């Protein structure tokens, strides 16, 4: 049984393929297209998935697209009738998108080149939030769990709660557009001077520099409701009756400004790009983050009471809020949590496929998905070929010697591009396509910003820690395979790892498992033997672009920046 899932005509378009229940490949189209958040038809990602499965498109049994234009159709019509002005854009956008989704069969047929309409009956449209829920629950280790999907919006919903039991997801409730925590967070992100799609993590990074002084004020912007959900005060949100995200001809998602004059009256003029971040901005960021956490815990507490369950699965764009994720266990009665590596919209492809696999076809559940390494990979021979073609000299070492050489470089303040195995699915580099540095250095952030990243000074760098040592360094002991949670670092350890300790004493950790990431584990272990620290600073291997996918792109990034060493599999390039 072969099931192909896709996220198409939506930000972070992607494809994933399951063969006899096993996830064989999953990848974002942006990795091939080299355009962040690319939102068209994921042709190259599909081709990659088919190649990994060793099949042609005709051999796929089911195709799942994580989008259903028919979902909440009546509600959409009623909404448009209620908001006849200003909703023309939304009608146009939605119609355009519906047409695109409906023409998927044609798109696939074009792809096969057979001209025969053989695929139409294979295509399943799975509603956006059901796909998110499935991406978490059916990939989790739980037979039974409470479920939450929370994002900007998708198929006219912004939040959905449910229960997963064995092969079945049951929806308990949902919130309709435009009442959305994604819209709430994005509007303030824009007001704070970050206008681009996907900038929300910057507000999360600033928040620890401020005090959440304005939470009371924000209770007028978002109301917790008695049914355990929430509502926005729409006076503050401008484009709530228009489309929120639009896609140009270039398939790059764009967000229109969402805050109204009413918002400006209450929270001040929007910060311009060149203006400095004041204490007010930092306090506002802290308040927005705190309010978001309050809403999430309010939903979760009620969901916990309603279901009586202690397992929780979370997905959706707002589930990328690793600070909130890290506090779920201490703020609710949930005891176990699963968040997929692609909790955002790229995960829709995997979720839609899993939904068809279990909910529709009732196929047997599989072991939990613990690895995000489902993307492109390259052998030493392929890497050597690339380097030779470009006239770049290199050396080759076996693993043990290689790990010592890298450690030499790191302890001397070096920054290393580390490219090994399959690329990660999801927004985080997890030791497959990473840039690494010594976490003990107080100047690591400056070195990285100077040599490579040139990013805002308020943004923290993350620690990859050997799984067995989490309790020594963090206040909470839990598995965090996908860097999806932020935990407090023990006070007495913070001075040992200043490069990965944020201003509030926290770190967005990745727990590195020997079984899942053997080579990355081996490297960190070599560093631990030398320094006593079982941790490396890990940031994504890129520079203002999607994470590098191929050896050519890794080499380009290395040559463009001032990285000290490039390691691809067993091959080393040095300055
Ligand atoms: Fe979503």
CSV table of N, CA, C and O in Angstrom, one decimal, residues 246-326:
chain,number,residue,atom,x,y,z
A,246,UNK,N,-1.6,35.9,1.2
A,246,UNK,CA,-1.9,35.8,-0.3
A,246,UNK,C,-0.6,35.3,-0.9
A,246,UNK,O,0.5,35.4,-0.4
A,247,UNK,N,-0.8,34.7,-2.1
A,247,UNK,CA,0.4,34.2,-2.8
A,247,UNK,C,0.5,34.9,-4.2
A,247,UNK,O,-0.5,34.9,-4.9
A,248,UNK,N,1.6,35.5,-4.5
A,248,UNK,CA,1.8,36.1,-5.8
A,248,UNK,C,2.1,35.0,-6.9
A,248,UNK,O,2.0,33.8,-6.6
A,249,UNK,N,2.3,35.5,-8.1
A,249,UNK,CA,2.7,34.6,-9.2
A,249,UNK,C,3.9,33.8,-8.8
A,249,UNK,O,4.1,32.7,-9.3
A,250,UNK,N,4.8,34.4,-8.0
A,250,UNK,CA,6.0,33.7,-7.6
A,250,UNK,C,5.9,32.7,-6.4
A,250,UNK,O,6.8,32.0,-6.0
A,251,UNK,N,4.6,32.5,-6.0
A,251,UNK,CA,4.3,31.5,-4.9
A,251,UNK,C,5.0,31.8,-3.6
A,251,UNK,O,5.3,30.9,-2.9
A,252,UNK,N,5.3,33.1,-3.3
A,252,UNK,CA,5.9,33.4,-2.1
A,252,UNK,C,4.7,34.0,-1.2
A,252,UNK,O,4.0,34.9,-1.6
A,253,UNK,N,4.5,33.4,0.0
A,253,UNK,CA,3.4,33.9,0.9
A,253,UNK,C,3.7,35.3,1.4
A,253,UNK,O,4.8,35.6,1.8
A,254,UNK,N,2.7,36.1,1.3
A,254,UNK,CA,2.8,37.4,1.9
A,254,UNK,C,1.6,37.7,2.8
A,254,UNK,O,0.5,37.2,2.6
A,255,UNK,N,1.9,38.4,3.9
A,255,UNK,CA,0.9,38.7,4.9
A,255,UNK,C,0.6,40.2,4.8
A,255,UNK,O,1.5,41.0,4.9
A,256,UNK,N,-0.6,40.6,4.6
A,256,UNK,CA,-1.0,42.0,4.6
A,256,UNK,C,-1.0,42.5,6.1
A,256,UNK,O,-1.3,41.7,7.0
A,257,UNK,N,-0.8,43.8,6.3
A,257,UNK,CA,-0.9,44.3,7.7
A,257,UNK,C,-2.3,44.0,8.3
A,257,UNK,O,-3.3,44.1,7.7
A,258,UNK,N,-2.3,43.5,9.5
A,258,UNK,CA,-3.5,43.0,10.1
A,258,UNK,C,-4.0,43.9,11.3
A,258,UNK,O,-5.1,43.7,11.8
A,259,UNK,N,-3.2,44.8,11.7
A,259,UNK,CA,-3.6,45.6,12.9
A,259,UNK,C,-4.4,46.9,12.4
A,259,UNK,O,-4.1,47.4,11.3
A,260,UNK,N,-5.4,47.3,13.1
A,260,UNK,CA,-6.2,48.5,12.8
A,260,UNK,C,-5.7,49.7,13.5
A,260,UNK,O,-4.8,49.6,14.3
A,261,UNK,N,-6.3,50.9,13.1
A,261,UNK,CA,-6.0,52.1,13.8
A,261,UNK,C,-6.3,52.0,15.3
A,261,UNK,O,-5.7,52.6,16.2
A,262,UNK,N,-7.4,51.2,15.5
A,262,UNK,CA,-7.8,51.0,16.9
A,262,UNK,C,-6.7,50.3,17.7
A,262,UNK,O,-6.4,50.7,18.9
A,263,UNK,N,-6.0,49.4,17.1
A,263,UNK,CA,-4.9,48.7,17.7
A,263,UNK,C,-3.8,49.7,18.0
A,263,UNK,O,-3.2,49.8,19.0
A,264,UNK,N,-3.5,50.6,17.0
A,264,UNK,CA,-2.4,51.6,17.1
A,264,UNK,C,-2.8,52.5,18.3
A,264,UNK,O,-1.9,52.9,19.1
A,265,UNK,N,-4.1,52.9,18.4
A,265,UNK,CA,-4.5,53.8,19.5
A,265,UNK,C,-4.2,53.2,20.8
A,265,UNK,O,-3.9,53.9,21.8
A,266,UNK,N,-4.3,51.9,20.9
A,266,UNK,CA,-4.1,51.2,22.2
A,266,UNK,C,-2.7,50.7,22.4
A,266,UNK,O,-2.3,50.6,23.6
A,267,UNK,N,-2.0,50.4,21.4
A,267,UNK,CA,-0.7,49.8,21.6
A,267,UNK,C,0.5,50.6,20.9
A,267,UNK,O,1.6,50.1,20.9
A,268,UNK,N,0.2,51.7,20.3
A,268,UNK,CA,1.2,52.6,19.8
A,268,UNK,C,1.5,52.4,18.3
A,268,UNK,O,1.0,51.4,17.7
A,269,UNK,N,2.2,53.3,17.7
A,269,UNK,CA,2.6,53.2,16.3
A,269,UNK,C,3.4,52.0,16.0
A,269,UNK,O,4.2,51.6,16.8
A,270,UNK,N,3.3,51.4,14.8
A,270,UNK,CA,4.1,50.3,14.5
A,270,UNK,C,5.6,50.7,14.4
A,270,UNK,O,5.9,51.8,14.0
A,271,UNK,N,6.5,49.8,14.9
A,271,UNK,CA,7.9,50.1,14.9
A,271,UNK,C,8.4,50.0,13.4
A,271,UNK,O,8.1,49.0,12.7
A,272,UNK,N,9.2,51.0,13.0
A,272,UNK,CA,9.7,50.9,11.6
A,272,UNK,C,11.0,50.1,11.7
A,272,UNK,O,11.6,50.0,12.7
A,273,UNK,N,11.3,49.5,10.6
A,273,UNK,CA,12.4,48.5,10.5
A,273,UNK,C,13.7,49.1,11.1
A,273,UNK,O,14.4,48.4,11.9
A,274,UNK,N,14.0,50.3,10.8
A,274,UNK,CA,15.3,50.8,11.3
A,274,UNK,C,15.3,51.3,12.7
A,274,UNK,O,16.3,51.6,13.3
A,275,UNK,N,14.1,51.4,13.3
A,275,UNK,CA,14.0,51.9,14.7
A,275,UNK,C,14.5,50.9,15.7
A,275,UNK,O,14.3,49.7,15.5
A,276,UNK,N,15.1,51.4,16.7
A,276,UNK,CA,15.6,50.4,17.7
A,276,UNK,C,14.5,49.8,18.5
A,276,UNK,O,13.4,50.3,18.6
A,277,UNK,N,14.7,48.6,19.0
A,277,UNK,CA,13.8,48.0,19.9
A,277,UNK,C,13.8,48.6,21.3
A,277,UNK,O,14.9,48.5,21.9
A,278,UNK,N,12.8,49.2,21.7
A,278,UNK,CA,12.8,49.9,23.0
A,278,UNK,C,12.3,48.9,24.1
A,278,UNK,O,11.9,47.8,23.8
A,279,UNK,N,12.4,49.3,25.4
A,279,UNK,CA,11.9,48.5,26.4
A,279,UNK,C,10.4,48.2,26.3
A,279,UNK,O,9.9,47.2,26.6
A,280,UNK,N,9.7,49.3,25.7
A,280,UNK,CA,8.3,49.1,25.5
A,280,UNK,C,8.0,47.9,24.5
A,280,UNK,O,7.2,47.0,24.8
A,281,UNK,N,8.8,47.9,23.4
A,281,UNK,CA,8.6,46.8,22.5
A,281,UNK,C,8.9,45.4,23.1
A,281,UNK,O,8.2,44.5,22.9
A,282,UNK,N,9.9,45.4,24.0
A,282,UNK,CA,10.3,44.1,24.6
A,282,UNK,C,9.2,43.7,25.6
A,282,UNK,O,8.8,42.5,25.7
A,283,UNK,N,8.7,44.7,26.3
A,283,UNK,CA,7.6,44.4,27.3
A,283,UNK,C,6.3,43.9,26.5
A,283,UNK,O,5.6,43.0,27.0
A,284,UNK,N,6.1,44.5,25.4
A,284,UNK,CA,4.9,44.1,24.6
A,284,UNK,C,5.1,42.7,24.0
A,284,UNK,O,4.2,41.9,24.1
A,285,UNK,N,6.3,42.4,23.6
A,285,UNK,CA,6.6,41.1,23.1
A,285,UNK,C,6.4,40.0,24.2
A,285,UNK,O,5.8,39.0,24.0
A,286,UNK,N,6.9,40.4,25.4
A,286,UNK,CA,6.7,39.5,26.6
A,286,UNK,C,5.3,39.3,26.9
A,286,UNK,O,4.8,38.1,27.2
A,287,UNK,N,4.5,40.3,26.7
A,287,UNK,CA,3.0,40.2,27.1
A,287,UNK,C,2.3,39.4,26.0
A,287,UNK,O,1.4,38.6,26.4
A,288,UNK,N,2.7,39.6,24.7
A,288,UNK,CA,2.0,38.8,23.7
A,288,UNK,C,2.3,37.3,23.9
A,288,UNK,O,1.4,36.4,23.8
A,289,UNK,N,3.6,37.0,24.2
A,289,UNK,CA,4.0,35.6,24.4
A,289,UNK,C,3.2,35.1,25.6
A,289,UNK,O,2.7,34.0,25.5
A,290,UNK,N,3.2,35.8,26.7
A,290,UNK,CA,2.5,35.4,27.9
A,290,UNK,C,1.0,35.1,27.7
A,290,UNK,O,0.4,34.1,28.1
A,291,UNK,N,0.4,36.1,26.9
A,291,UNK,CA,-1.1,35.9,26.6
A,291,UNK,C,-1.3,34.7,25.8
A,291,UNK,O,-2.3,33.9,26.0
A,292,UNK,N,-0.4,34.4,24.8
A,292,UNK,CA,-0.5,33.2,23.9
A,292,UNK,C,-0.5,32.0,24.8
A,292,UNK,O,-1.3,31.0,24.6
A,293,UNK,N,0.5,32.0,25.7
A,293,UNK,CA,0.6,30.8,26.6
A,293,UNK,C,-0.7,30.6,27.4
A,293,UNK,O,-1.2,29.5,27.6
A,294,UNK,N,-1.2,31.7,27.9
A,294,UNK,CA,-2.5,31.7,28.7
A,294,UNK,C,-3.6,31.0,27.9
A,294,UNK,O,-4.3,30.2,28.4
A,295,UNK,N,-3.7,31.4,26.6
A,295,UNK,CA,-4.8,30.9,25.8
A,295,UNK,C,-4.6,29.4,25.5
A,295,UNK,O,-5.5,28.6,25.7
A,296,UNK,N,-3.3,29.1,25.2
A,296,UNK,CA,-3.0,27.6,25.0
A,296,UNK,C,-3.3,26.8,26.2
A,296,UNK,O,-4.0,25.7,26.1
A,297,UNK,N,-2.9,27.2,27.4
A,297,UNK,CA,-3.1,26.4,28.6
A,297,UNK,C,-4.6,26.4,28.9
A,297,UNK,O,-5.1,25.4,29.4
A,298,UNK,N,-5.3,27.5,28.6
A,298,UNK,CA,-6.8,27.5,28.9
A,298,UNK,C,-7.5,26.4,28.0
A,298,UNK,O,-8.3,25.6,28.5
A,299,UNK,N,-7.1,26.4,26.7
A,299,UNK,CA,-7.6,25.4,25.8
A,299,UNK,C,-7.3,24.0,26.3
A,299,UNK,O,-8.1,23.1,26.4
A,300,UNK,N,-6.0,23.8,26.7
A,300,UNK,CA,-5.5,22.5,27.1
A,300,UNK,C,-6.1,22.0,28.4
A,300,UNK,O,-6.5,20.8,28.5
A,301,UNK,N,-6.2,22.9,29.4
A,301,UNK,CA,-6.8,22.5,30.7
A,301,UNK,C,-8.2,22.0,30.4
A,301,UNK,O,-8.6,21.0,31.0
A,302,UNK,N,-9.0,22.7,29.6
A,302,UNK,CA,-10.4,22.3,29.4
A,302,UNK,C,-10.4,21.0,28.6
A,302,UNK,O,-11.3,20.1,28.8
A,303,UNK,N,-9.5,20.9,27.6
A,303,UNK,CA,-9.5,19.7,26.8
A,303,UNK,C,-9.1,18.5,27.7
A,303,UNK,O,-9.6,17.4,27.6
A,304,UNK,N,-8.2,18.7,28.7
A,304,UNK,CA,-7.8,17.7,29.6
A,304,UNK,C,-9.0,17.2,30.4
A,304,UNK,O,-9.3,16.0,30.6
A,305,UNK,N,-9.7,18.2,31.0
A,305,UNK,CA,-10.9,17.9,31.8
A,305,UNK,C,-11.9,17.1,31.0
A,305,UNK,O,-12.5,16.2,31.4
A,306,UNK,N,-12.2,17.6,29.8
A,306,UNK,CA,-13.2,17.0,28.9
A,306,UNK,C,-12.9,15.6,28.5
A,306,UNK,O,-13.8,14.8,28.4
A,307,UNK,N,-11.6,15.3,28.3
A,307,UNK,CA,-11.2,14.0,27.9
A,307,UNK,C,-10.7,13.1,29.0
A,307,UNK,O,-10.8,11.8,28.9
A,308,UNK,N,-10.3,13.7,30.1
A,308,UNK,CA,-9.7,12.9,31.2
A,308,UNK,C,-8.4,12.2,30.8
A,308,UNK,O,-7.9,11.3,31.5
A,309,UNK,N,-7.8,12.6,29.7
A,309,UNK,CA,-6.6,11.9,29.2
A,309,UNK,C,-5.3,12.6,29.7
A,309,UNK,O,-5.4,13.8,30.0
A,310,UNK,N,-4.2,11.9,29.7
A,310,UNK,CA,-3.0,12.5,30.1
A,310,UNK,C,-2.0,12.6,29.0
A,310,UNK,O,-0.9,13.2,29.1
A,311,UNK,N,-2.3,12.1,27.8
A,311,UNK,CA,-1.5,12.3,26.6
A,311,UNK,C,-2.0,13.4,25.7
A,311,UNK,O,-3.2,13.4,25.5
A,312,UNK,N,-1.1,14.2,25.2
A,312,UNK,CA,-1.6,15.3,24.3
A,312,UNK,C,-0.7,15.3,23.1
A,312,UNK,O,0.5,15.2,23.2
A,313,UNK,N,-1.4,15.5,21.9
A,313,UNK,CA,-0.6,15.7,20.7
A,313,UNK,C,-1.0,17.1,20.2
A,313,UNK,O,-2.2,17.5,20.1
A,314,UNK,N,0.0,17.9,19.8
A,314,UNK,CA,-0.2,19.3,19.3
A,314,UNK,C,0.5,19.5,17.9
A,314,UNK,O,1.6,19.0,17.7
A,315,UNK,N,-0.2,20.2,17.0
A,315,UNK,CA,0.4,20.6,15.8
A,315,UNK,C,-0.3,21.9,15.3
A,315,UNK,O,-1.2,22.4,16.0
A,316,UNK,N,0.2,22.4,14.2
A,316,UNK,CA,-0.2,23.7,13.7
A,316,UNK,C,0.8,24.8,13.9
A,316,UNK,O,1.7,24.6,14.7
A,317,UNK,N,0.7,25.9,13.2
A,317,UNK,CA,1.8,26.9,13.2
A,317,UNK,C,2.0,27.4,14.6
A,317,UNK,O,3.2,27.7,15.0
A,318,UNK,N,1.0,27.6,15.4
A,318,UNK,CA,1.2,28.1,16.8
A,318,UNK,C,1.9,27.0,17.7
A,318,UNK,O,2.5,27.4,18.7
A,319,UNK,N,1.9,25.8,17.2
A,319,UNK,CA,2.6,24.7,17.9
A,319,UNK,C,4.1,24.8,17.7
A,319,UNK,O,4.9,24.0,18.2
A,320,UNK,N,4.5,25.8,16.8
A,320,UNK,CA,5.9,26.1,16.7
A,320,UNK,C,6.5,26.9,17.8
A,320,UNK,O,7.6,27.3,17.9
A,321,UNK,N,5.5,27.3,18.7
A,321,UNK,CA,5.9,28.2,19.8
A,321,UNK,C,6.6,27.3,20.9
A,321,UNK,O,5.9,26.8,21.8
A,322,UNK,N,7.9,27.1,20.7
A,322,UNK,CA,8.6,26.1,21.6
A,322,UNK,C,8.6,26.5,23.1
A,322,UNK,O,8.7,25.7,23.9
A,323,UNK,N,8.5,27.8,23.3
A,323,UNK,CA,8.5,28.3,24.7
A,323,UNK,C,7.2,27.8,25.4
A,323,UNK,O,7.2,27.3,26.5
A,324,UNK,N,6.1,28.0,24.7
A,324,UNK,CA,4.8,27.5,25.2
A,324,UNK,C,4.8,26.0,25.3
A,324,UNK,O,4.4,25.4,26.4
A,325,UNK,N,5.3,25.3,24.3
A,325,UNK,CA,5.4,23.8,24.3
A,325,UNK,C,6.1,23.3,25.6
A,325,UNK,O,5.8,22.3,26.2
A,326,UNK,N,7.2,24.0,25.9
A,326,UNK,CA,8.1,23.6,27.0
A,326,UNK,C,7.4,23.7,28.4
A,326,UNK,O,7.8,23.1,29.4
